[in-house]
PDB file of C-alpha atoms in Angstrom:
ATOM      1  CA  UNK A   1       0.000   0.000   0.000  1.00 35.00           C
ATOM      2  CA  UNK A   2       1.345   3.454  -0.891  1.00 37.00           C
ATOM      3  CA  UNK A   3       2.145   6.101   1.714  1.00 38.00           C
ATOM      4  CA  UNK A   4      -0.738   8.243   0.457  1.00 43.00           C
ATOM      5  CA  UNK A   5      -3.150   5.323   0.791  1.00 40.00           C
ATOM      6  CA  UNK A   6      -1.976   4.683   4.349  1.00 35.00           C
ATOM      7  CA  UNK A   7      -2.632   8.300   5.237  1.00 41.00           C
ATOM      8  CA  UNK A   8      -6.089   8.074   3.736  1.00 44.00           C
ATOM      9  CA  UNK A   9      -6.745   5.001   5.871  1.00 45.00           C
ATOM     10  CA  UNK A  10      -5.843   6.970   9.001  1.00 47.00           C
ATOM     11  CA  UNK A  11      -2.518   5.177   9.642  1.00 52.00           C
ATOM     12  CA  UNK A  12       0.713   6.917  10.483  1.00 53.00           C
ATOM     13  CA  UNK A  13       4.386   6.087  10.667  1.00 55.00           C
ATOM     14  CA  UNK A  14       4.446   6.035  14.477  1.00 55.00           C
ATOM     15  CA  UNK A  15       4.542   2.998  16.763  1.00 56.00           C
ATOM     16  CA  UNK A  16       0.811   3.157  17.611  1.00 58.00           C
ATOM     17  CA  UNK A  17      -2.407   4.199  15.912  1.00 68.00           C
ATOM     18  CA  UNK A  18      -2.841   7.868  15.125  1.00 69.00           C
ATOM     19  CA  UNK A  19      -5.881   8.167  17.421  1.00 69.00           C
ATOM     20  CA  UNK A  20      -3.929   6.759  20.373  1.00 69.00           C
ATOM     21  CA  UNK A  21      -1.011   9.069  19.658  1.00 74.00           C
ATOM     22  CA  UNK A  22      -3.264  12.132  19.612  1.00 74.00           C
ATOM     23  CA  UNK A  23      -5.024  10.994  22.790  1.00 74.00           C
ATOM     24  CA  UNK A  24      -1.686  10.351  24.539  1.00 78.00           C
ATOM     25  CA  UNK A  25      -0.395  13.810  23.645  1.00 77.00           C
ATOM     26  CA  UNK A  26      -3.584  15.383  25.006  1.00 78.00           C
ATOM     27  CA  UNK A  27      -3.411  13.337  28.210  1.00 83.00           C
ATOM     28  CA  UNK A  28       0.234  14.206  28.943  1.00 86.00           C
ATOM     29  CA  UNK A  29      -0.226  17.884  28.055  1.00 85.00           C
ATOM     30  CA  UNK A  30      -3.280  18.250  30.299  1.00 86.00           C
ATOM     31  CA  UNK A  31      -1.616  16.241  33.057  1.00 88.00           C
ATOM     32  CA  UNK A  32       1.484  18.437  32.997  1.00 90.00           C
ATOM     33  CA  UNK A  33      -0.692  21.553  33.157  1.00 91.00           C
ATOM     34  CA  UNK A  34      -2.419  20.247  36.268  1.00 92.00           C
ATOM     35  CA  UNK A  35       0.870  19.292  37.912  1.00 93.00           C
ATOM     36  CA  UNK A  36       2.322  22.771  37.414  1.00 93.00           C
ATOM     37  CA  UNK A  37      -0.636  24.640  38.923  1.00 93.00           C
ATOM     38  CA  UNK A  38      -0.008  26.844  41.924  1.00 95.00           C
ATOM     39  CA  UNK A  39      -1.367  25.772  45.302  1.00 95.00           C
ATOM     40  CA  UNK A  40      -4.010  28.515  45.016  1.00 96.00           C
ATOM     41  CA  UNK A  41      -5.182  27.225  41.636  1.00 95.00           C
ATOM     42  CA  UNK A  42      -5.327  23.638  42.922  1.00 95.00           C
ATOM     43  CA  UNK A  43      -7.424  24.638  45.930  1.00 96.00           C
ATOM     44  CA  UNK A  44      -9.837  26.884  44.017  1.00 96.00           C
ATOM     45  CA  UNK A  45     -10.355  24.278  41.286  1.00 95.00           C
ATOM     46  CA  UNK A  46     -10.938  21.607  43.927  1.00 95.00           C
ATOM     47  CA  UNK A  47     -13.407  23.777  45.844  1.00 96.00           C
ATOM     48  CA  UNK A  48     -15.457  24.286  42.712  1.00 95.00           C
ATOM     49  CA  UNK A  49     -15.334  20.539  42.079  1.00 94.00           C
ATOM     50  CA  UNK A  50     -16.772  19.900  45.537  1.00 95.00           C
ATOM     51  CA  UNK A  51     -19.492  22.509  45.034  1.00 95.00           C
ATOM     52  CA  UNK A  52     -20.545  21.119  41.683  1.00 94.00           C
ATOM     53  CA  UNK A  53     -20.577  17.448  42.641  1.00 95.00           C
ATOM     54  CA  UNK A  54     -22.754  18.456  45.603  1.00 96.00           C
ATOM     55  CA  UNK A  55     -25.332  19.678  43.082  1.00 95.00           C
ATOM     56  CA  UNK A  56     -25.365  16.170  41.652  1.00 96.00           C
ATOM     57  CA  UNK A  57     -25.824  14.775  45.161  1.00 97.00           C
ATOM     58  CA  UNK A  58     -28.759  17.132  45.679  1.00 97.00           C
ATOM     59  CA  UNK A  59     -30.376  15.878  42.473  1.00 97.00           C
ATOM     60  CA  UNK A  60     -29.664  12.288  43.545  1.00 97.00           C
ATOM     61  CA  UNK A  61     -31.381  12.800  46.904  1.00 97.00           C
ATOM     62  CA  UNK A  62     -34.398  14.488  45.329  1.00 97.00           C
ATOM     63  CA  UNK A  63     -35.041  11.582  42.950  1.00 97.00           C
ATOM     64  CA  UNK A  64     -34.235   8.921  45.549  1.00 97.00           C
ATOM     65  CA  UNK A  65     -36.669  10.522  48.034  1.00 96.00           C
ATOM     66  CA  UNK A  66     -39.467  10.547  45.450  1.00 96.00           C
ATOM     67  CA  UNK A  67     -38.896   7.184  43.746  1.00 96.00           C
ATOM     68  CA  UNK A  68     -36.864   5.056  46.192  1.00 95.00           C
ATOM     69  CA  UNK A  69     -34.898   3.927  43.111  1.00 96.00           C
ATOM     70  CA  UNK A  70     -31.106   4.140  43.250  1.00 96.00           C
ATOM     71  CA  UNK A  71     -30.878   3.579  39.491  1.00 95.00           C
ATOM     72  CA  UNK A  72     -33.090   6.571  38.654  1.00 96.00           C
ATOM     73  CA  UNK A  73     -31.289   8.645  41.282  1.00 97.00           C
ATOM     74  CA  UNK A  74     -27.983   7.638  39.716  1.00 96.00           C
ATOM     75  CA  UNK A  75     -29.069   9.144  36.411  1.00 95.00           C
ATOM     76  CA  UNK A  76     -29.886  12.380  38.213  1.00 96.00           C
ATOM     77  CA  UNK A  77     -26.471  12.433  39.895  1.00 96.00           C
ATOM     78  CA  UNK A  78     -24.866  12.663  36.464  1.00 95.00           C
ATOM     79  CA  UNK A  79     -25.844  16.338  36.550  1.00 94.00           C
ATOM     80  CA  UNK A  80     -22.966  16.916  38.951  1.00 94.00           C
ATOM     81  CA  UNK A  81     -20.377  15.327  36.656  1.00 94.00           C
ATOM     82  CA  UNK A  82     -21.705  17.299  33.692  1.00 95.00           C
ATOM     83  CA  UNK A  83     -21.393  20.504  35.741  1.00 93.00           C
ATOM     84  CA  UNK A  84     -17.782  19.628  36.616  1.00 93.00           C
ATOM     85  CA  UNK A  85     -16.951  19.061  32.940  1.00 91.00           C
ATOM     86  CA  UNK A  86     -18.626  22.234  31.672  1.00 92.00           C
ATOM     87  CA  UNK A  87     -17.182  24.388  34.480  1.00 89.00           C
ATOM     88  CA  UNK A  88     -13.638  22.988  34.036  1.00 87.00           C
ATOM     89  CA  UNK A  89     -13.261  22.049  37.692  1.00 89.00           C
ATOM     90  CA  UNK A  90     -12.275  18.584  38.881  1.00 89.00           C
ATOM     91  CA  UNK A  91     -12.616  15.831  41.428  1.00 91.00           C
ATOM     92  CA  UNK A  92      -9.742  14.115  43.180  1.00 92.00           C
ATOM     93  CA  UNK A  93     -10.502  10.858  41.355  1.00 89.00           C
ATOM     94  CA  UNK A  94     -10.161  12.595  37.976  1.00 87.00           C
ATOM     95  CA  UNK A  95      -6.430  12.990  38.632  1.00 86.00           C
ATOM     96  CA  UNK A  96      -5.537   9.296  38.382  1.00 88.00           C
ATOM     97  CA  UNK A  97      -4.873   9.279  34.620  1.00 88.00           C
ATOM     98  CA  UNK A  98      -3.506  12.503  33.164  1.00 90.00           C
ATOM     99  CA  UNK A  99      -1.187  13.676  35.978  1.00 92.00           C
ATOM    100  CA  UNK A 100       0.130  10.141  36.536  1.00 92.00           C
ATOM    101  CA  UNK A 101       0.833   9.795  32.810  1.00 90.00           C
ATOM    102  CA  UNK A 102       2.674  13.126  32.894  1.00 91.00           C
ATOM    103  CA  UNK A 103       4.828  12.004  35.846  1.00 92.00           C
ATOM    104  CA  UNK A 104       5.669   8.687  34.157  1.00 90.00           C
ATOM    105  CA  UNK A 105       6.571  10.634  30.996  1.00 89.00           C
ATOM    106  CA  UNK A 106       8.824  12.904  33.116  1.00 88.00           C
ATOM    107  CA  UNK A 107       6.762  16.024  32.485  1.00 89.00           C
ATOM    108  CA  UNK A 108       6.207  16.396  36.227  1.00 89.00           C
ATOM    109  CA  UNK A 109       7.431  15.102  39.566  1.00 93.00           C
ATOM    110  CA  UNK A 110       5.951  12.849  42.265  1.00 94.00           C
ATOM    111  CA  UNK A 111       6.020  15.841  44.638  1.00 95.00           C
ATOM    112  CA  UNK A 112       3.839  17.820  42.252  1.00 95.00           C
ATOM    113  CA  UNK A 113       1.471  14.859  41.991  1.00 94.00           C
ATOM    114  CA  UNK A 114       1.232  14.660  45.787  1.00 95.00           C
ATOM    115  CA  UNK A 115       0.464  18.401  45.967  1.00 96.00           C
ATOM    116  CA  UNK A 116      -2.272  18.020  43.348  1.00 95.00           C
ATOM    117  CA  UNK A 117      -3.839  14.967  44.986  1.00 95.00           C
ATOM    118  CA  UNK A 118      -3.808  16.289  48.551  1.00 96.00           C
ATOM    119  CA  UNK A 119      -4.927  19.802  47.597  1.00 96.00           C
ATOM    120  CA  UNK A 120      -7.750  18.630  45.336  1.00 96.00           C
ATOM    121  CA  UNK A 121      -8.958  16.000  47.802  1.00 96.00           C
ATOM    122  CA  UNK A 122      -9.126  18.402  50.744  1.00 97.00           C
ATOM    123  CA  UNK A 123     -10.709  21.169  48.671  1.00 97.00           C
ATOM    124  CA  UNK A 124     -13.341  18.768  47.276  1.00 97.00           C
ATOM    125  CA  UNK A 125     -14.288  17.724  50.797  1.00 97.00           C
ATOM    126  CA  UNK A 126     -14.416  21.273  52.171  1.00 97.00           C
ATOM    127  CA  UNK A 127     -16.495  22.592  49.264  1.00 96.00           C
ATOM    128  CA  UNK A 128     -18.857  19.640  49.376  1.00 97.00           C
ATOM    129  CA  UNK A 129     -19.171  19.835  53.179  1.00 98.00           C
ATOM    130  CA  UNK A 130     -20.358  23.424  52.924  1.00 97.00           C
ATOM    131  CA  UNK A 131     -22.947  22.801  50.220  1.00 97.00           C
ATOM    132  CA  UNK A 132     -24.281  19.731  52.018  1.00 97.00           C
ATOM    133  CA  UNK A 133     -24.925  21.897  55.101  1.00 97.00           C
ATOM    134  CA  UNK A 134     -27.088  24.115  52.901  1.00 97.00           C
ATOM    135  CA  UNK A 135     -28.862  21.090  51.424  1.00 97.00           C
ATOM    136  CA  UNK A 136     -29.576  19.586  54.855  1.00 97.00           C
ATOM    137  CA  UNK A 137     -31.069  22.864  56.087  1.00 97.00           C
ATOM    138  CA  UNK A 138     -33.042  23.523  52.906  1.00 97.00           C
ATOM    139  CA  UNK A 139     -34.585  20.044  52.673  1.00 97.00           C
ATOM    140  CA  UNK A 140     -35.144  18.682  56.203  1.00 96.00           C
ATOM    141  CA  UNK A 141     -37.592  16.152  54.746  1.00 97.00           C
ATOM    142  CA  UNK A 142     -34.585  14.297  53.328  1.00 97.00           C
ATOM    143  CA  UNK A 143     -33.369  13.236  56.772  1.00 96.00           C
ATOM    144  CA  UNK A 144     -34.447   9.623  56.335  1.00 96.00           C
ATOM    145  CA  UNK A 145     -32.975   9.171  52.866  1.00 97.00           C
ATOM    146  CA  UNK A 146     -29.733  10.862  53.958  1.00 97.00           C
ATOM    147  CA  UNK A 147     -29.490   8.628  57.017  1.00 97.00           C
ATOM    148  CA  UNK A 148     -30.099   5.447  55.024  1.00 96.00           C
ATOM    149  CA  UNK A 149     -27.588   6.481  52.351  1.00 96.00           C
ATOM    150  CA  UNK A 150     -24.902   7.303  54.911  1.00 97.00           C
ATOM    151  CA  UNK A 151     -25.393   4.094  56.909  1.00 97.00           C
ATOM    152  CA  UNK A 152     -25.052   2.065  53.701  1.00 97.00           C
ATOM    153  CA  UNK A 153     -21.406   3.147  53.624  1.00 97.00           C
ATOM    154  CA  UNK A 154     -20.314   3.670  57.236  1.00 97.00           C
ATOM    155  CA  UNK A 155     -21.895   0.372  58.365  1.00 96.00           C
ATOM    156  CA  UNK A 156     -20.205  -1.617  55.606  1.00 96.00           C
ATOM    157  CA  UNK A 157     -17.494  -3.948  56.978  1.00 95.00           C
ATOM    158  CA  UNK A 158     -14.027  -3.897  55.479  1.00 96.00           C
ATOM    159  CA  UNK A 159     -14.373  -7.092  53.459  1.00 97.00           C
ATOM    160  CA  UNK A 160     -13.902  -8.265  49.900  1.00 97.00           C
ATOM    161  CA  UNK A 161     -17.151  -6.698  48.733  1.00 97.00           C
ATOM    162  CA  UNK A 162     -16.291  -3.261  50.143  1.00 97.00           C
ATOM    163  CA  UNK A 163     -12.798  -3.398  48.658  1.00 97.00           C
ATOM    164  CA  UNK A 164     -14.149  -4.333  45.235  1.00 97.00           C
ATOM    165  CA  UNK A 165     -16.788  -1.574  45.370  1.00 97.00           C
ATOM    166  CA  UNK A 166     -14.046   0.968  46.152  1.00 97.00           C
ATOM    167  CA  UNK A 167     -11.778  -0.332  43.378  1.00 97.00           C
ATOM    168  CA  UNK A 168     -14.643  -0.115  40.900  1.00 97.00           C
ATOM    169  CA  UNK A 169     -15.467   3.395  42.095  1.00 96.00           C
ATOM    170  CA  UNK A 170     -11.944   4.598  41.340  1.00 95.00           C
ATOM    171  CA  UNK A 171     -11.679   2.810  38.010  1.00 95.00           C
ATOM    172  CA  UNK A 172     -15.055   4.123  36.830  1.00 95.00           C
ATOM    173  CA  UNK A 173     -14.046   7.754  37.321  1.00 93.00           C
ATOM    174  CA  UNK A 174     -10.654   7.206  35.690  1.00 93.00           C
ATOM    175  CA  UNK A 175     -12.341   5.493  32.757  1.00 91.00           C
ATOM    176  CA  UNK A 176     -14.587   8.550  32.439  1.00 92.00           C
ATOM    177  CA  UNK A 177     -11.480  10.729  32.143  1.00 89.00           C
ATOM    178  CA  UNK A 178     -10.053   8.412  29.512  1.00 85.00           C
ATOM    179  CA  UNK A 179     -13.294   8.429  27.492  1.00 88.00           C
ATOM    180  CA  UNK A 180     -13.569  12.203  27.596  1.00 88.00           C
ATOM    181  CA  UNK A 181      -9.968  12.560  26.424  1.00 82.00           C
ATOM    182  CA  UNK A 182     -10.672  10.160  23.562  1.00 79.00           C
ATOM    183  CA  UNK A 183     -13.178  12.430  21.819  1.00 83.00           C
ATOM    184  CA  UNK A 184     -13.545  16.091  20.871  1.00 85.00           C
ATOM    185  CA  UNK A 185     -17.341  15.940  20.907  1.00 91.00           C
ATOM    186  CA  UNK A 186     -18.959  17.800  23.792  1.00 91.00           C
ATOM    187  CA  UNK A 187     -22.092  15.706  23.369  1.00 94.00           C
ATOM    188  CA  UNK A 188     -20.119  12.472  23.695  1.00 94.00           C
ATOM    189  CA  UNK A 189     -18.321  13.793  26.774  1.00 93.00           C
ATOM    190  CA  UNK A 190     -21.603  14.743  28.430  1.00 94.00           C
ATOM    191  CA  UNK A 191     -23.063  11.312  27.667  1.00 95.00           C
ATOM    192  CA  UNK A 192     -19.967   9.712  29.194  1.00 94.00           C
ATOM    193  CA  UNK A 193     -20.392  11.849  32.336  1.00 94.00           C
ATOM    194  CA  UNK A 194     -24.040  10.830  32.690  1.00 95.00           C
ATOM    195  CA  UNK A 195     -23.113   7.162  32.217  1.00 95.00           C
ATOM    196  CA  UNK A 196     -20.379   7.346  34.860  1.00 95.00           C
ATOM    197  CA  UNK A 197     -22.773   9.077  37.249  1.00 94.00           C
ATOM    198  CA  UNK A 198     -25.308   6.308  36.745  1.00 96.00           C
ATOM    199  CA  UNK A 199     -22.726   3.645  37.542  1.00 96.00           C
ATOM    200  CA  UNK A 200     -21.243   5.431  40.560  1.00 95.00           C
ATOM    201  CA  UNK A 201     -24.440   6.491  42.292  1.00 96.00           C
ATOM    202  CA  UNK A 202     -26.950   4.076  40.809  1.00 96.00           C
ATOM    203  CA  UNK A 203     -24.920   1.003  41.769  1.00 96.00           C
ATOM    204  CA  UNK A 204     -23.739   2.596  45.046  1.00 96.00           C
ATOM    205  CA  UNK A 205     -20.059   2.109  44.288  1.00 97.00           C
ATOM    206  CA  UNK A 206     -17.711   3.356  46.995  1.00 98.00           C
ATOM    207  CA  UNK A 207     -16.409   6.762  45.926  1.00 96.00           C
ATOM    208  CA  UNK A 208     -14.374   8.799  48.404  1.00 95.00           C
ATOM    209  CA  UNK A 209     -15.871  12.181  47.454  1.00 96.00           C
ATOM    210  CA  UNK A 210     -19.442  11.425  46.374  1.00 95.00           C
ATOM    211  CA  UNK A 211     -20.236   9.194  49.323  1.00 97.00           C
ATOM    212  CA  UNK A 212     -18.458  11.468  51.791  1.00 98.00           C
ATOM    213  CA  UNK A 213     -20.889  14.207  50.795  1.00 98.00           C
ATOM    214  CA  UNK A 214     -23.825  11.909  51.505  1.00 97.00           C
ATOM    215  CA  UNK A 215     -22.342  11.173  54.943  1.00 98.00           C
ATOM    216  CA  UNK A 216     -21.725  14.882  55.592  1.00 98.00           C
ATOM    217  CA  UNK A 217     -25.331  15.618  54.668  1.00 97.00           C
ATOM    218  CA  UNK A 218     -26.554  13.001  57.119  1.00 97.00           C
ATOM    219  CA  UNK A 219     -24.380  14.475  59.899  1.00 97.00           C
ATOM    220  CA  UNK A 220     -25.663  17.993  59.154  1.00 97.00           C
ATOM    221  CA  UNK A 221     -29.263  16.729  59.169  1.00 96.00           C
ATOM    222  CA  UNK A 222     -28.865  15.177  62.619  1.00 95.00           C
ATOM    223  CA  UNK A 223     -28.753  11.490  61.672  1.00 96.00           C
ATOM    224  CA  UNK A 224     -26.993   9.004  63.944  1.00 94.00           C
ATOM    225  CA  UNK A 225     -23.732   9.204  62.022  1.00 96.00           C
ATOM    226  CA  UNK A 226     -20.513  10.865  63.168  1.00 96.00           C
ATOM    227  CA  UNK A 227     -17.165  11.909  61.764  1.00 97.00           C
ATOM    228  CA  UNK A 228     -15.332   8.995  63.387  1.00 97.00           C
ATOM    229  CA  UNK A 229     -17.428   6.568  61.346  1.00 97.00           C
ATOM    230  CA  UNK A 230     -16.767   8.629  58.229  1.00 97.00           C
ATOM    231  CA  UNK A 231     -12.996   8.609  58.794  1.00 97.00           C
ATOM    232  CA  UNK A 232     -12.942   4.843  59.297  1.00 97.00           C
ATOM    233  CA  UNK A 233     -14.806   4.317  56.009  1.00 97.00           C
ATOM    234  CA  UNK A 234     -12.953   7.051  54.112  1.00 97.00           C
ATOM    235  CA  UNK A 235      -9.518   5.766  55.117  1.00 96.00           C
ATOM    236  CA  UNK A 236      -9.699   2.546  53.142  1.00 96.00           C
ATOM    237  CA  UNK A 237     -12.038   3.791  50.415  1.00 97.00           C
ATOM    238  CA  UNK A 238      -9.683   6.501  49.176  1.00 97.00           C
ATOM    239  CA  UNK A 239      -6.810   4.009  49.045  1.00 96.00           C
ATOM    240  CA  UNK A 240      -8.723   1.480  46.985  1.00 97.00           C
ATOM    241  CA  UNK A 241     -10.092   4.252  44.738  1.00 97.00           C
ATOM    242  CA  UNK A 242      -6.466   5.065  43.870  1.00 96.00           C
ATOM    243  CA  UNK A 243      -5.672   1.402  43.252  1.00 96.00           C
ATOM    244  CA  UNK A 244      -8.703   1.020  40.991  1.00 95.00           C
ATOM    245  CA  UNK A 245      -8.013   4.130  38.958  1.00 93.00           C
ATOM    246  CA  UNK A 246      -4.248   3.764  38.634  1.00 93.00           C
ATOM    247  CA  UNK A 247      -3.868  -0.004  38.327  1.00 92.00           C
ATOM    248  CA  UNK A 248      -6.962  -0.955  36.322  1.00 90.00           C
ATOM    249  CA  UNK A 249      -6.959   1.970  33.887  1.00 90.00           C
ATOM    250  CA  UNK A 250      -3.844   4.157  33.947  1.00 89.00           C
ATOM    251  CA  UNK A 251      -1.203   1.415  34.044  1.00 88.00           C
ATOM    252  CA  UNK A 252      -2.875  -0.511  31.231  1.00 88.00           C
ATOM    253  CA  UNK A 253      -3.130   2.677  29.195  1.00 84.00           C
ATOM    254  CA  UNK A 254       0.570   3.405  29.686  1.00 84.00           C
ATOM    255  CA  UNK A 255       1.515  -0.152  28.761  1.00 86.00           C
ATOM    256  CA  UNK A 256      -0.521   0.201  25.562  1.00 82.00           C
ATOM    257  CA  UNK A 257       1.358   3.403  24.660  1.00 81.00           C
ATOM    258  CA  UNK A 258       4.775   2.521  26.109  1.00 80.00           C
ATOM    259  CA  UNK A 259       6.568   3.529  22.878  1.00 85.00           C
ATOM    260  CA  UNK A 260       5.067   7.013  23.172  1.00 80.00           C
ATOM    261  CA  UNK A 261       6.088   7.196  26.830  1.00 76.00           C
ATOM    262  CA  UNK A 262       9.686   6.400  25.873  1.00 80.00           C
ATOM    263  CA  UNK A 263       9.646   9.060  23.133  1.00 81.00           C
ATOM    264  CA  UNK A 264       8.241  11.641  25.553  1.00 75.00           C
ATOM    265  CA  UNK A 265      10.962  10.831  28.087  1.00 78.00           C
ATOM    266  CA  UNK A 266      13.691  11.262  25.450  1.00 78.00           C
ATOM    267  CA  UNK A 267      12.250  14.585  24.313  1.00 74.00           C
TER     268      UNK A 267
END
C-alpha cells in the first residue's frame, strides 16, 4: 500500500495508531498543566469541584426521596459530573490518569502529583461539606434518605465486597477521564459523564468524594452518624479508589502506549 493510501486510511508512521497518539499527547499535556498549577489554583479548582458534585448529590437525593430507586437517582447524579466538565473544575478521582501519565513521561514530579492529589482532595471535601450543610437545612424532609444512604457506607465492613466496590469506584471515574480525552465531541463527553454518574451512584459504588458528601449531609441533618465513622470508612475507600483508577486503567493505558512514553521521556 502506498504512503498516500496509508494516510487516507488513518494510519501513520508512528509505533501506535494515530488516534492513540493524539489521545496520549492530550493526556500528557493536560496532566502536565495540572501538575504545574499553583497551590491557590489547585485549591480553588478543587473547591469548585466539591461545590458542583454536591449539586449532583442534591439531584440524587431528590429523585431517591421521590422514587426510592437508586438507578433513577444515579441518572440524576450525572448532573454533577456534567457541571464539573462544563465548568472545568475537577474531582480528586479525575487525577488518576492525566497527571500520573505526565509524571511517568517525566513532564512532572511525584512531589507535584502529591500536591495536586492532597490539595484537590481536601478542597473537594471542604467545598462539598459546605454545600451539604445548605442542602440539609433547605430540605429537612430528606433526613431519612440521607441517614439510610450514609449508613449504607459507614456500616459496611471492610471485606472483599467493600474493597471491590471501592476499586470499581476509582476505576469508573478514571475510565470517564479516559473516554472524555478520547473524543472532541462535547455531546459524547456529556453522555460519558451521565453514564459514569449512573454507575457510581446508581450502583452505590464506593467513591471517596461522592459518598463522603452523603455522609456529611446526614451528619448535618442530625442522623446518627458521626465523623469517626466517616474517617474509618474514608480511610480505606480513598486508598482502593487510587488502586482502581491507577492499576486498572492508567497502568494498562501506559503499557498500551509505552513507545510514546519512551519518546516523551527522550524529548
